[in-house]
Coordinates of C-alpha atoms in Angstrom, one line a residue:
X139 CA 120.1 176.0 -27.2
X140 CA 118.9 177.3 -30.5
X141 CA 120.2 180.6 -31.8
X142 CA 117.9 183.7 -31.4
X143 CA 118.0 187.4 -31.8
X144 CA 117.4 189.9 -29.0
X145 CA 116.2 193.4 -28.4
X146 CA 115.4 195.5 -25.3
X147 CA 112.1 197.2 -25.5
X148 CA 112.1 200.9 -24.8
X149 CA 108.4 201.3 -23.8
X150 CA 105.3 199.0 -23.5
X151 CA 103.9 199.9 -26.9
X152 CA 107.2 199.1 -28.6
X153 CA 107.3 195.8 -26.7
X154 CA 104.0 194.5 -27.9
X155 CA 104.8 195.7 -31.5
X156 CA 108.1 193.9 -31.4
X157 CA 106.6 190.6 -30.2
X158 CA 104.2 190.6 -33.1
X159 CA 106.9 189.1 -35.4
X160 CA 106.8 185.4 -35.9
X161 CA 108.6 183.3 -33.3
X162 CA 109.0 186.3 -30.9
X163 CA 108.5 186.0 -27.1
X164 CA 108.7 188.3 -24.2
X165 CA 111.5 187.7 -21.6
X166 CA 111.6 189.4 -18.2
X167 CA 113.3 187.6 -15.3
X168 CA 113.7 184.5 -17.4
X169 CA 113.4 182.1 -14.4
X170 CA 111.1 179.8 -16.4
X171 CA 111.7 180.6 -20.0
X172 CA 115.4 180.1 -20.0
X173 CA 115.1 176.6 -18.5
X174 CA 112.6 175.7 -21.2
X175 CA 114.8 177.1 -24.0
X176 CA 117.7 175.0 -22.7
X177 CA 115.5 171.9 -22.8
X178 CA 114.4 172.7 -26.4
X179 CA 110.8 173.1 -25.2
X180 CA 110.4 176.8 -25.9
X181 CA 112.0 177.7 -29.2
X182 CA 111.8 181.5 -29.7
X183 CA 113.7 182.9 -32.7
X184 CA 113.5 186.4 -31.2
X185 CA 113.4 187.6 -27.5
X186 CA 111.9 191.0 -26.5
X187 CA 113.3 192.0 -23.1
X188 CA 110.7 193.8 -21.1
X189 CA 112.5 193.7 -17.8
X190 CA 113.5 197.4 -17.8
X191 CA 110.1 198.8 -18.7
X192 CA 108.7 201.3 -16.1
X193 CA 106.2 198.8 -14.8
X194 CA 107.8 198.0 -11.4
X195 CA 105.8 200.4 -9.2
X196 CA 103.2 199.5 -6.6
X197 CA 100.6 202.3 -6.5
X198 CA 97.6 203.2 -4.5
X199 CA 94.3 203.2 -6.3
X200 CA 91.5 205.7 -5.6
X201 CA 89.1 203.0 -4.3
X202 CA 91.6 201.8 -1.7
X203 CA 93.1 199.0 -3.8
X204 CA 96.6 198.5 -5.2
X205 CA 98.1 198.5 -8.7
X206 CA 101.1 196.2 -9.0
X207 CA 103.2 196.7 -12.1
X208 CA 103.9 193.6 -14.1
X209 CA 107.6 194.0 -13.8
X210 CA 107.6 194.3 -10.0
X211 CA 109.8 191.5 -8.5
X212 CA 108.1 188.9 -6.4
X213 CA 110.4 189.8 -3.5
X214 CA 109.5 193.5 -3.7
X215 CA 105.7 192.8 -3.7
X216 CA 106.0 190.4 -0.8
X217 CA 108.0 192.9 1.2
X218 CA 105.8 196.0 0.5
X219 CA 104.2 197.2 3.7
X220 CA 100.9 197.8 2.1
X221 CA 100.8 194.3 0.7
X222 CA 101.9 192.8 4.1
X223 CA 99.3 194.8 6.0
X224 CA 96.3 194.8 3.7
X225 CA 96.9 191.6 1.6
X226 CA 98.8 189.3 3.9
X227 CA 97.6 186.2 1.9
X228 CA 99.5 187.5 -1.1
X229 CA 102.7 188.2 0.8
X230 CA 102.5 184.7 2.5
X231 CA 102.0 183.0 -0.9
X232 CA 104.9 184.8 -2.5
X233 CA 107.3 184.0 0.4
X234 CA 106.3 180.4 0.1
X235 CA 107.4 180.3 -3.6
X236 CA 110.8 179.2 -5.0
X237 CA 113.9 180.7 -3.3
X238 CA 115.0 184.2 -2.3
X239 CA 117.2 184.5 -5.4
X240 CA 114.4 183.5 -7.8
X241 CA 111.9 185.8 -6.1
X242 CA 114.4 188.7 -6.6
X243 CA 114.3 188.0 -10.4
X244 CA 110.8 186.7 -11.0
X245 CA 108.3 189.3 -12.2
X246 CA 104.6 189.5 -11.3
X247 CA 103.5 189.0 -14.9
X248 CA 106.0 186.2 -15.5
X249 CA 104.8 184.4 -12.3
X250 CA 101.2 184.4 -13.6
X251 CA 102.3 183.0 -17.0
X252 CA 104.8 180.4 -15.9
X253 CA 104.4 176.9 -17.4
X254 CA 103.5 173.7 -15.6
X255 CA 106.1 171.7 -13.8
X256 CA 104.7 168.3 -15.0
X257 CA 107.8 166.1 -15.5
X258 CA 106.4 164.7 -18.8
X259 CA 106.1 168.3 -20.1
X260 CA 109.8 168.7 -19.4
X261 CA 110.7 165.3 -21.0
X262 CA 110.8 165.8 -24.8
X263 CA 110.9 162.0 -25.2
X264 CA 107.4 161.7 -23.6
X265 CA 104.1 162.4 -25.1
X266 CA 102.6 165.7 -23.9
X267 CA 99.7 167.5 -25.5
X268 CA 100.6 170.7 -23.8
X269 CA 104.1 170.7 -25.3
X270 CA 103.3 168.8 -28.5
X271 CA 99.6 168.9 -29.4
X272 CA 98.3 165.5 -30.4
X273 CA 101.2 163.5 -28.9
X274 CA 99.1 162.2 -25.9
X275 CA 99.4 162.6 -22.2
X276 CA 102.0 160.4 -20.6
X277 CA 100.9 161.4 -17.1
X278 CA 97.6 159.6 -17.6
X279 CA 98.6 156.1 -16.7
X280 CA 102.1 157.2 -15.8
X281 CA 103.6 158.5 -12.5
X282 CA 101.1 161.2 -11.7
X283 CA 101.7 161.9 -8.0
X284 CA 101.8 165.7 -8.4
X285 CA 99.0 166.0 -10.9
X286 CA 95.5 167.5 -11.0
X287 CA 92.3 166.3 -9.4
X288 CA 89.8 168.9 -10.7
X289 CA 89.0 170.3 -14.1
X290 CA 91.1 167.6 -15.9
X291 CA 90.4 166.2 -19.4
X292 CA 91.5 163.1 -21.3
X293 CA 94.2 165.4 -22.9
X294 CA 95.9 166.8 -19.8
X295 CA 96.1 166.4 -16.1
X296 CA 98.9 169.0 -15.4
X297 CA 98.7 171.6 -12.6
X298 CA 99.5 175.3 -12.6
X299 CA 102.5 176.0 -10.3
X300 CA 102.0 179.6 -9.1
X301 CA 101.5 180.3 -5.4
X302 CA 100.9 184.0 -6.1
X303 CA 98.0 183.3 -8.5
X304 CA 96.2 181.3 -5.9
X305 CA 96.3 184.2 -3.4
X306 CA 95.3 186.7 -6.2
X307 CA 92.3 184.5 -6.9
X308 CA 90.8 184.9 -3.5
X309 CA 91.6 188.6 -3.6
X310 CA 89.7 188.8 -6.9
X311 CA 92.4 190.5 -8.7
X312 CA 92.1 191.9 -12.3
X313 CA 94.9 191.6 -14.9
X314 CA 95.5 194.6 -17.2
X315 CA 96.5 193.7 -20.8
X316 CA 98.0 195.8 -23.5
X317 CA 97.6 194.9 -27.2
X318 CA 99.8 195.9 -30.1
X319 CA 97.0 198.2 -31.5
X320 CA 97.2 200.2 -28.2
X321 CA 93.9 198.9 -26.8
X322 CA 93.8 198.0 -23.1
X323 CA 91.5 195.4 -21.5
X324 CA 91.1 193.9 -18.0
X325 CA 90.5 190.3 -17.3
X326 CA 89.4 188.9 -13.9
X327 CA 92.1 186.4 -12.7
X328 CA 89.3 183.8 -12.5
X329 CA 88.9 184.1 -16.2
X330 CA 92.6 184.4 -17.1
X331 CA 93.3 180.6 -17.3
X332 CA 91.7 178.1 -19.5
X333 CA 90.9 174.5 -18.5
X334 CA 92.7 171.9 -20.7
X335 CA 89.8 170.4 -22.6
X336 CA 91.1 169.3 -26.0
X337 CA 93.6 172.2 -26.3
X338 CA 95.8 172.1 -23.2
X339 CA 98.5 174.0 -25.1
X340 CA 96.3 177.1 -25.0
X341 CA 96.7 178.0 -21.4
X342 CA 95.3 181.5 -21.0
X343 CA 92.9 183.9 -22.7
X344 CA 95.7 186.3 -23.7
X345 CA 95.7 187.2 -27.4
X346 CA 98.9 186.6 -29.4
X347 CA 100.2 190.2 -29.2
X348 CA 99.1 191.0 -25.6
X349 CA 101.3 191.8 -22.7
X350 CA 100.4 192.0 -19.0
X351 CA 101.1 195.5 -17.8
X352 CA 99.7 195.4 -14.2
X353 CA 97.6 193.6 -11.6
X354 CA 94.9 195.5 -9.9
X355 CA 93.9 194.4 -6.4
X356 CA 90.5 195.6 -5.2
X357 CA 90.1 197.0 -1.6
X358 CA 91.1 194.3 0.8
X359 CA 88.3 192.0 2.0
X360 CA 87.1 191.9 5.5
X361 CA 88.2 189.1 7.8
X362 CA 91.4 187.1 8.2
X363 CA 93.5 186.1 5.2
X364 CA 95.9 183.2 5.3
X365 CA 97.8 180.9 2.9
X366 CA 98.9 177.3 3.6
X367 CA 101.2 175.3 1.3
X368 CA 101.8 171.6 1.7
X369 CA 104.9 170.3 -0.1
X370 CA 107.5 167.5 0.0
X371 CA 110.2 169.7 1.4
X372 CA 110.2 173.0 3.3
X373 CA 111.7 175.2 0.6
X374 CA 112.2 175.5 -3.2
X375 CA 109.4 173.1 -3.9
X376 CA 106.0 173.4 -5.7
X377 CA 102.8 172.7 -3.8
X378 CA 101.2 169.3 -3.6
X379 CA 98.2 171.2 -2.3
X380 CA 97.9 174.8 -1.2
X381 CA 94.9 176.8 0.1
X382 CA 94.3 180.5 0.2
X383 CA 91.4 181.6 2.4
X384 CA 89.6 184.7 3.6
X385 CA 87.2 184.2 6.5
X386 CA 85.0 186.7 8.4
X387 CA 83.1 185.6 11.5
X388 CA 80.4 187.2 13.5
X389 CA 79.4 185.8 16.9
X390 CA 80.9 182.4 16.2
X391 CA 79.4 182.1 12.7
X392 CA 81.1 182.5 9.4
X393 CA 79.6 185.6 7.7
X394 CA 81.8 185.5 4.5
X395 CA 84.4 183.1 3.1
X396 CA 86.6 182.8 0.0
X397 CA 88.6 179.7 -0.8
X398 CA 91.0 178.9 -3.5
X399 CA 93.3 175.8 -4.0
X400 CA 96.6 175.4 -5.7
X401 CA 98.2 172.2 -6.9
X402 CA 94.9 170.5 -7.7
X403 CA 94.0 171.9 -11.2
X404 CA 95.2 173.4 -14.4
X405 CA 94.5 176.9 -12.8
X406 CA 94.0 178.3 -9.3
X407 CA 90.8 176.7 -8.2
X408 CA 88.2 178.9 -6.6
X409 CA 85.8 176.6 -4.7
X410 CA 82.3 178.2 -4.8
X411 CA 81.0 174.9 -3.3
X412 CA 83.2 175.2 -0.2
X413 CA 82.3 178.9 0.2
X414 CA 78.6 178.1 0.0
X415 CA 79.0 175.3 2.7
X416 CA 80.8 177.8 5.0
X417 CA 78.7 180.9 4.8
X418 CA 76.2 181.3 7.6
X419 CA 77.4 178.2 9.4
X420 CA 79.2 177.9 12.8
X421 CA 82.9 178.2 12.8
X422 CA 83.5 174.6 13.8
X423 CA 85.5 171.7 12.5
X424 CA 82.2 170.0 11.5
X425 CA 81.5 173.0 9.2
X426 CA 85.1 173.0 7.8
X427 CA 84.9 169.3 7.0
X428 CA 81.6 169.7 5.2
X429 CA 83.2 172.5 3.2
X430 CA 86.1 170.3 2.4
X431 CA 83.9 167.5 1.2
X432 CA 82.0 170.0 -1.0
X433 CA 85.2 171.3 -2.4
X434 CA 86.5 167.9 -3.4
X435 CA 83.1 166.3 -4.5
X436 CA 84.2 166.3 -8.2
X437 CA 87.8 165.4 -7.6
X438 CA 89.2 162.4 -9.5
X439 CA 92.4 160.8 -8.6
X440 CA 94.7 159.3 -11.3
X441 CA 96.2 156.6 -9.1
X442 CA 99.4 157.9 -7.6
X443 CA 97.8 161.2 -6.7
X444 CA 94.7 159.7 -5.0
X445 CA 96.1 160.8 -1.6
X446 CA 95.9 164.4 -2.6
X447 CA 92.1 164.3 -2.3
X448 CA 92.2 163.7 1.5
X449 CA 95.3 166.0 1.7
X450 CA 93.3 168.8 0.1
X451 CA 90.4 168.3 2.5
X452 CA 92.6 168.3 5.6
X453 CA 94.6 171.3 4.4
X454 CA 91.4 173.3 3.9
X455 CA 90.1 172.4 7.3
X456 CA 93.3 173.5 9.0
X457 CA 93.6 176.7 7.0
X458 CA 90.0 177.6 7.8
X459 CA 90.4 176.9 11.5
X460 CA 93.5 179.2 11.6
X461 CA 91.7 182.0 9.7
X462 CA 88.5 181.8 11.7
X463 CA 90.3 181.7 15.0
X464 CA 92.1 185.0 14.3
X465 CA 89.3 186.8 12.5

Protein backbone atom coordinates (compact mmCIF):
# COMPACT_ATOMS: atom_id res chain seq x y z
CA UNK A 1 0.00 0.00 0.00
CA UNK A 2 1.03 3.58 -0.60
CA UNK A 3 1.41 5.96 2.32
CA UNK A 4 -1.47 8.29 3.12
CA UNK A 5 -2.59 10.74 5.78
CA UNK A 6 -5.77 10.36 7.80
CA UNK A 7 -8.27 12.51 9.65
CA UNK A 8 -11.57 11.83 11.37
CA UNK A 9 -14.32 14.24 10.37
CA UNK A 10 -16.18 15.94 13.21
CA UNK A 11 -19.29 16.87 11.26
CA UNK A 12 -20.68 16.51 7.74
CA UNK A 13 -19.70 20.01 6.61
CA UNK A 14 -16.15 19.52 7.84
CA UNK A 15 -16.00 16.19 6.00
CA UNK A 16 -16.88 17.62 2.60
CA UNK A 17 -14.47 20.50 3.17
CA UNK A 18 -11.66 18.07 4.06
CA UNK A 19 -12.21 15.90 1.00
CA UNK A 20 -11.81 18.94 -1.26
CA UNK A 21 -8.03 18.63 -1.08
CA UNK A 22 -6.26 16.87 -3.96
CA UNK A 23 -6.08 13.10 -3.62
CA UNK A 24 -8.54 12.90 -0.72
CA UNK A 25 -11.26 10.26 -0.40
CA UNK A 26 -13.96 9.42 2.09
CA UNK A 27 -13.69 6.19 4.06
CA UNK A 28 -16.47 4.65 6.13
CA UNK A 29 -16.65 0.88 6.59
CA UNK A 30 -13.78 0.44 4.13
CA UNK A 31 -15.09 -2.91 2.92
CA UNK A 32 -14.38 -2.00 -0.71
CA UNK A 33 -11.90 0.89 -0.57
CA UNK A 34 -9.26 -0.89 1.53
CA UNK A 35 -9.18 -3.86 -0.85
CA UNK A 36 -8.69 -1.52 -3.78
CA UNK A 37 -5.92 0.36 -1.98
CA UNK A 38 -4.08 -2.88 -1.27
CA UNK A 39 -4.23 -3.74 -4.98
CA UNK A 40 -2.96 -0.25 -5.94
CA UNK A 41 -6.19 0.53 -7.81
CA UNK A 42 -7.33 3.30 -5.50
CA UNK A 43 -4.45 5.60 -4.54
CA UNK A 44 -5.70 8.23 -2.11
CA UNK A 45 -3.11 10.44 -0.46
CA UNK A 46 -5.52 11.46 2.29
CA UNK A 47 -8.45 9.62 3.91
CA UNK A 48 -11.35 11.42 5.56
CA UNK A 49 -13.07 9.08 8.02
CA UNK A 50 -16.83 9.72 8.05
CA UNK A 51 -17.83 6.54 9.90
CA UNK A 52 -18.57 8.36 13.17
CA UNK A 53 -20.69 11.14 11.75
CA UNK A 54 -24.22 11.29 13.22
CA UNK A 55 -25.77 9.83 10.08
CA UNK A 56 -26.75 6.38 11.35
CA UNK A 57 -30.38 6.94 12.26
CA UNK A 58 -33.43 5.57 10.47
CA UNK A 59 -36.21 8.12 10.85
CA UNK A 60 -39.88 8.44 9.98
CA UNK A 61 -40.78 11.04 7.35
CA UNK A 62 -43.97 13.10 7.52
CA UNK A 63 -45.32 11.52 4.31
CA UNK A 64 -44.99 7.98 5.68
CA UNK A 65 -41.61 7.24 4.14
CA UNK A 66 -38.26 6.60 5.82
CA UNK A 67 -34.97 8.47 5.95
CA UNK A 68 -31.95 6.17 6.19
CA UNK A 69 -28.71 7.84 7.28
CA UNK A 70 -25.76 7.25 4.97
CA UNK A 71 -23.72 5.74 7.81
CA UNK A 72 -26.40 3.25 8.84
CA UNK A 73 -24.89 -0.23 8.64
CA UNK A 74 -26.40 -2.63 6.13
CA UNK A 75 -27.20 -5.08 8.92
CA UNK A 76 -29.03 -2.41 10.94
CA UNK A 77 -31.15 -1.37 7.96
CA UNK A 78 -32.03 -4.97 7.12
CA UNK A 79 -33.05 -5.68 10.71
CA UNK A 80 -35.10 -2.52 11.26
CA UNK A 81 -38.73 -3.48 11.91
CA UNK A 82 -40.06 -0.66 9.73
CA UNK A 83 -37.89 -1.73 6.80
CA UNK A 84 -38.80 -5.39 7.20
CA UNK A 85 -42.52 -4.61 7.40
CA UNK A 86 -42.92 -1.78 4.88
CA UNK A 87 -39.97 -2.35 2.54
CA UNK A 88 -39.30 -6.11 2.64
CA UNK A 89 -37.65 -6.05 -0.79
CA UNK A 90 -34.90 -3.87 0.70
CA UNK A 91 -34.40 -6.09 3.72
CA UNK A 92 -34.27 -9.20 1.51
CA UNK A 93 -31.74 -7.60 -0.82
CA UNK A 94 -29.47 -6.53 2.04
CA UNK A 95 -29.52 -9.97 3.66
CA UNK A 96 -28.62 -11.49 0.27
CA UNK A 97 -25.46 -9.37 0.09
CA UNK A 98 -21.96 -10.32 1.25
CA UNK A 99 -21.59 -11.87 4.73
CA UNK A 100 -22.87 -10.95 8.16
CA UNK A 101 -19.49 -9.52 9.14
CA UNK A 102 -19.36 -7.27 6.08
CA UNK A 103 -22.97 -6.15 6.51
CA UNK A 104 -22.07 -5.06 10.04
CA UNK A 105 -19.37 -2.74 8.66
CA UNK A 106 -20.72 -1.69 5.26
CA UNK A 107 -22.56 1.64 5.23
CA UNK A 108 -25.60 2.58 3.20
CA UNK A 109 -23.75 5.31 1.31
CA UNK A 110 -20.73 3.11 0.72
CA UNK A 111 -22.88 0.29 -0.62
CA UNK A 112 -24.36 2.60 -3.23
CA UNK A 113 -20.90 3.75 -4.35
CA UNK A 114 -19.01 0.46 -4.34
CA UNK A 115 -16.95 -0.31 -7.43
CA UNK A 116 -17.47 -3.08 -9.97
CA UNK A 117 -16.24 -6.62 -9.27
CA UNK A 118 -15.05 -7.15 -12.85
CA UNK A 119 -11.88 -9.27 -12.56
CA UNK A 120 -10.12 -7.17 -15.20
CA UNK A 121 -10.77 -4.03 -13.12
CA UNK A 122 -8.99 -5.78 -10.23
CA UNK A 123 -6.10 -6.97 -12.42
CA UNK A 124 -3.69 -4.06 -12.90
CA UNK A 125 -1.91 -5.98 -15.69
CA UNK A 126 -5.10 -5.98 -17.80
CA UNK A 127 -6.57 -3.17 -19.84
CA UNK A 128 -9.53 -1.53 -18.12
CA UNK A 129 -11.03 1.78 -19.15
CA UNK A 130 -12.78 2.08 -15.80
CA UNK A 131 -9.50 1.82 -13.89
CA UNK A 132 -7.19 3.37 -16.48
CA UNK A 133 -9.07 5.42 -19.11
CA UNK A 134 -7.92 4.69 -22.65
CA UNK A 135 -6.34 1.31 -21.83
CA UNK A 136 -9.13 -0.73 -23.42
CA UNK A 137 -11.61 -3.27 -22.07
CA UNK A 138 -10.10 -6.73 -21.62
CA UNK A 139 -13.52 -8.18 -20.79
CA UNK A 140 -14.66 -7.62 -24.38
CA UNK A 141 -13.29 -10.69 -26.09
CA UNK A 142 -12.06 -12.02 -22.76
CA UNK A 143 -13.69 -14.19 -20.11
CA UNK A 144 -16.90 -12.25 -19.56
CA UNK A 145 -19.26 -14.71 -17.86
CA UNK A 146 -20.38 -12.25 -15.15
CA UNK A 147 -20.58 -9.19 -17.37
CA UNK A 148 -23.34 -6.87 -18.55
CA UNK A 149 -26.06 -7.44 -21.13
CA UNK A 150 -27.75 -4.04 -21.20
CA UNK A 151 -26.52 -0.47 -21.52
CA UNK A 152 -23.01 -1.54 -22.51
CA UNK A 153 -20.57 0.29 -24.75
CA UNK A 154 -17.40 -0.51 -26.67
CA UNK A 155 -15.50 0.91 -23.69
CA UNK A 156 -16.93 -1.15 -20.83
CA UNK A 157 -19.22 -4.11 -20.09
CA UNK A 158 -18.84 -4.16 -16.29
CA UNK A 159 -21.80 -4.57 -13.92
CA UNK A 160 -22.72 -2.77 -10.73
CA UNK A 161 -22.49 -5.16 -7.75
CA UNK A 162 -24.97 -3.72 -5.23
CA UNK A 163 -28.03 -5.73 -4.19
CA UNK A 164 -29.33 -2.86 -2.07
CA UNK A 165 -29.34 -0.43 -4.99
CA UNK A 166 -31.56 -2.75 -7.05
CA UNK A 167 -34.18 -2.84 -4.30
CA UNK A 168 -33.96 0.92 -3.80
CA UNK A 169 -34.54 1.38 -7.52
CA UNK A 170 -37.97 -0.30 -7.45
CA UNK A 171 -38.75 1.65 -4.28
CA UNK A 172 -37.90 4.87 -6.19
CA UNK A 173 -35.56 6.13 -3.49
CA UNK A 174 -33.90 9.54 -3.52
CA UNK A 175 -30.29 10.20 -2.53
CA UNK A 176 -29.50 13.35 -0.53
CA UNK A 177 -26.13 14.93 -1.26
CA UNK A 178 -24.15 17.59 0.62
CA UNK A 179 -21.63 19.83 -1.17
CA UNK A 180 -18.67 21.66 0.34
CA UNK A 181 -20.45 24.98 -0.18
CA UNK A 182 -23.22 23.80 2.12
CA UNK A 183 -25.78 23.22 -0.61
CA UNK A 184 -27.97 20.12 -0.50
CA UNK A 185 -29.56 18.40 -3.47
CA UNK A 186 -31.56 15.25 -4.04
CA UNK A 187 -31.06 12.83 -6.90
CA UNK A 188 -33.44 10.02 -7.81
CA UNK A 189 -31.61 6.71 -7.61
CA UNK A 190 -32.59 6.10 -11.24
CA UNK A 191 -30.44 9.13 -12.13
CA UNK A 192 -27.55 8.47 -9.74
CA UNK A 193 -25.56 6.10 -11.96
CA UNK A 194 -24.17 6.84 -15.42
CA UNK A 195 -23.98 4.35 -18.26
CA UNK A 196 -20.40 3.72 -19.42
CA UNK A 197 -20.44 5.37 -22.85
CA UNK A 198 -16.92 6.61 -23.59
CA UNK A 199 -16.21 7.49 -19.94
CA UNK A 200 -16.81 4.37 -17.82
CA UNK A 201 -14.52 5.75 -15.11
CA UNK A 202 -17.18 8.39 -14.34
CA UNK A 203 -19.71 6.17 -12.61
CA UNK A 204 -22.18 8.53 -10.91
CA UNK A 205 -23.49 12.08 -11.13
CA UNK A 206 -21.87 13.03 -7.82
CA UNK A 207 -19.77 16.17 -8.01
CA UNK A 208 -16.15 15.97 -6.78
CA UNK A 209 -16.86 17.44 -3.33
CA UNK A 210 -20.26 15.88 -2.64
CA UNK A 211 -21.07 13.33 0.05
CA UNK A 212 -24.15 11.13 0.45
CA UNK A 213 -25.86 12.05 3.73
CA UNK A 214 -29.05 9.99 3.51
CA UNK A 215 -31.42 7.91 1.43
CA UNK A 216 -35.08 8.85 1.40
CA UNK A 217 -37.66 6.14 0.78
CA UNK A 218 -41.14 7.31 -0.29
CA UNK A 219 -44.21 5.72 1.28
CA UNK A 220 -44.20 1.99 0.51
CA UNK A 221 -45.87 0.96 -2.75
CA UNK A 222 -48.98 -1.18 -2.71
CA UNK A 223 -48.67 -4.84 -3.55
CA UNK A 224 -46.15 -7.57 -2.78
CA UNK A 225 -42.44 -6.81 -2.80
CA UNK A 226 -39.82 -9.50 -3.37
CA UNK A 227 -36.15 -9.92 -4.25
CA UNK A 228 -34.55 -12.91 -5.92
CA UNK A 229 -30.81 -13.35 -6.41
CA UNK A 230 -29.23 -16.03 -8.61
CA UNK A 231 -25.55 -16.66 -7.92
CA UNK A 232 -22.93 -19.35 -8.22
CA UNK A 233 -22.99 -20.19 -4.53
CA UNK A 234 -25.44 -19.61 -1.71
CA UNK A 235 -23.50 -16.96 0.24
CA UNK A 236 -20.77 -14.34 -0.07
CA UNK A 237 -21.26 -14.08 -3.83
CA UNK A 238 -22.34 -11.36 -6.22
CA UNK A 239 -25.38 -11.81 -8.45
CA UNK A 240 -25.26 -13.35 -11.88
CA UNK A 241 -28.79 -11.99 -12.16
CA UNK A 242 -31.10 -10.53 -9.54
CA UNK A 243 -34.64 -9.17 -9.73
CA UNK A 244 -36.50 -6.80 -7.42
CA UNK A 245 -40.24 -6.65 -8.09
CA UNK A 246 -43.33 -4.96 -6.73
CA UNK A 247 -46.61 -6.39 -8.00
CA UNK A 248 -50.23 -5.43 -7.27
CA UNK A 249 -53.11 -7.55 -8.55
CA UNK A 250 -56.85 -6.95 -8.75
CA UNK A 251 -59.20 -9.83 -9.58
CA UNK A 252 -56.45 -11.84 -11.23
CA UNK A 253 -55.01 -8.99 -13.29
CA UNK A 254 -51.85 -7.00 -12.62
CA UNK A 255 -52.83 -3.44 -11.74
CA UNK A 256 -49.30 -2.14 -11.10
CA UNK A 257 -45.78 -3.51 -11.43
CA UNK A 258 -42.24 -2.33 -10.89
CA UNK A 259 -39.24 -4.36 -12.02
CA UNK A 260 -35.49 -3.82 -11.62
CA UNK A 261 -32.58 -6.13 -12.48
CA UNK A 262 -29.16 -6.48 -10.93
CA UNK A 263 -26.13 -8.14 -12.47
CA UNK A 264 -27.07 -7.21 -16.04
CA UNK A 265 -25.89 -3.61 -16.45
CA UNK A 266 -23.57 -0.85 -15.30
CA UNK A 267 -26.36 0.27 -12.93
CA UNK A 268 -29.50 -1.19 -11.36
CA UNK A 269 -31.68 -1.66 -14.43
CA UNK A 270 -35.30 -0.53 -14.14
CA UNK A 271 -37.25 -2.25 -16.91
CA UNK A 272 -40.00 0.06 -18.12
CA UNK A 273 -40.61 -2.37 -20.99
CA UNK A 274 -41.37 -5.23 -18.61
CA UNK A 275 -43.64 -3.04 -16.51
CA UNK A 276 -45.62 -1.96 -19.57
CA UNK A 277 -46.01 -5.59 -20.64
CA UNK A 278 -47.37 -6.51 -17.21
CA UNK A 279 -49.78 -3.70 -16.37
CA UNK A 280 -53.42 -4.57 -17.07
CA UNK A 281 -52.60 -8.15 -18.09
CA UNK A 282 -53.63 -11.41 -16.40
CA UNK A 283 -51.29 -12.64 -13.69
CA UNK A 284 -50.25 -15.72 -15.66
CA UNK A 285 -47.01 -17.28 -16.79
CA UNK A 286 -47.80 -16.22 -20.36
CA UNK A 287 -47.83 -12.59 -19.22
CA UNK A 288 -44.64 -13.03 -17.20
CA UNK A 289 -42.84 -14.55 -20.15
CA UNK A 290 -43.97 -11.70 -22.41
CA UNK A 291 -42.63 -9.24 -19.84
CA UNK A 292 -39.35 -11.14 -19.68
CA UNK A 293 -38.97 -11.03 -23.47
CA UNK A 294 -39.66 -7.29 -23.40
CA UNK A 295 -37.14 -6.74 -20.61
CA UNK A 296 -34.35 -8.50 -22.50
CA UNK A 297 -35.24 -7.35 -26.04
CA UNK A 298 -32.09 -5.18 -26.24
CA UNK A 299 -29.79 -7.55 -24.35
CA UNK A 300 -26.50 -8.37 -26.06
CA UNK A 301 -24.36 -11.27 -24.89
CA UNK A 302 -20.59 -11.15 -25.09
CA UNK A 303 -19.99 -14.88 -25.54
CA UNK A 304 -19.43 -16.41 -22.13
CA UNK A 305 -22.37 -14.51 -20.63
CA UNK A 306 -24.93 -15.37 -23.33
CA UNK A 307 -26.63 -17.74 -20.86
CA UNK A 308 -27.52 -14.77 -18.65
CA UNK A 309 -30.16 -13.56 -21.13
CA UNK A 310 -32.31 -16.65 -20.63
CA UNK A 311 -31.39 -16.75 -16.94
CA UNK A 312 -32.65 -13.17 -16.52
CA UNK A 313 -35.93 -14.05 -18.25
CA UNK A 314 -36.54 -17.10 -16.08
CA UNK A 315 -35.57 -15.27 -12.90
CA UNK A 316 -38.04 -12.50 -13.70
CA UNK A 317 -40.84 -15.00 -14.41
CA UNK A 318 -40.30 -16.83 -11.14
CA UNK A 319 -40.04 -13.60 -9.14
CA UNK A 320 -43.24 -12.22 -10.66
CA UNK A 321 -45.11 -15.45 -10.02
CA UNK A 322 -44.06 -15.40 -6.37
CA UNK A 323 -45.01 -11.73 -5.95
CA UNK A 324 -48.37 -12.00 -7.73
CA UNK A 325 -49.39 -15.10 -5.84
CA UNK A 326 -48.96 -13.36 -2.50
CA UNK A 327 -50.26 -9.91 -3.46
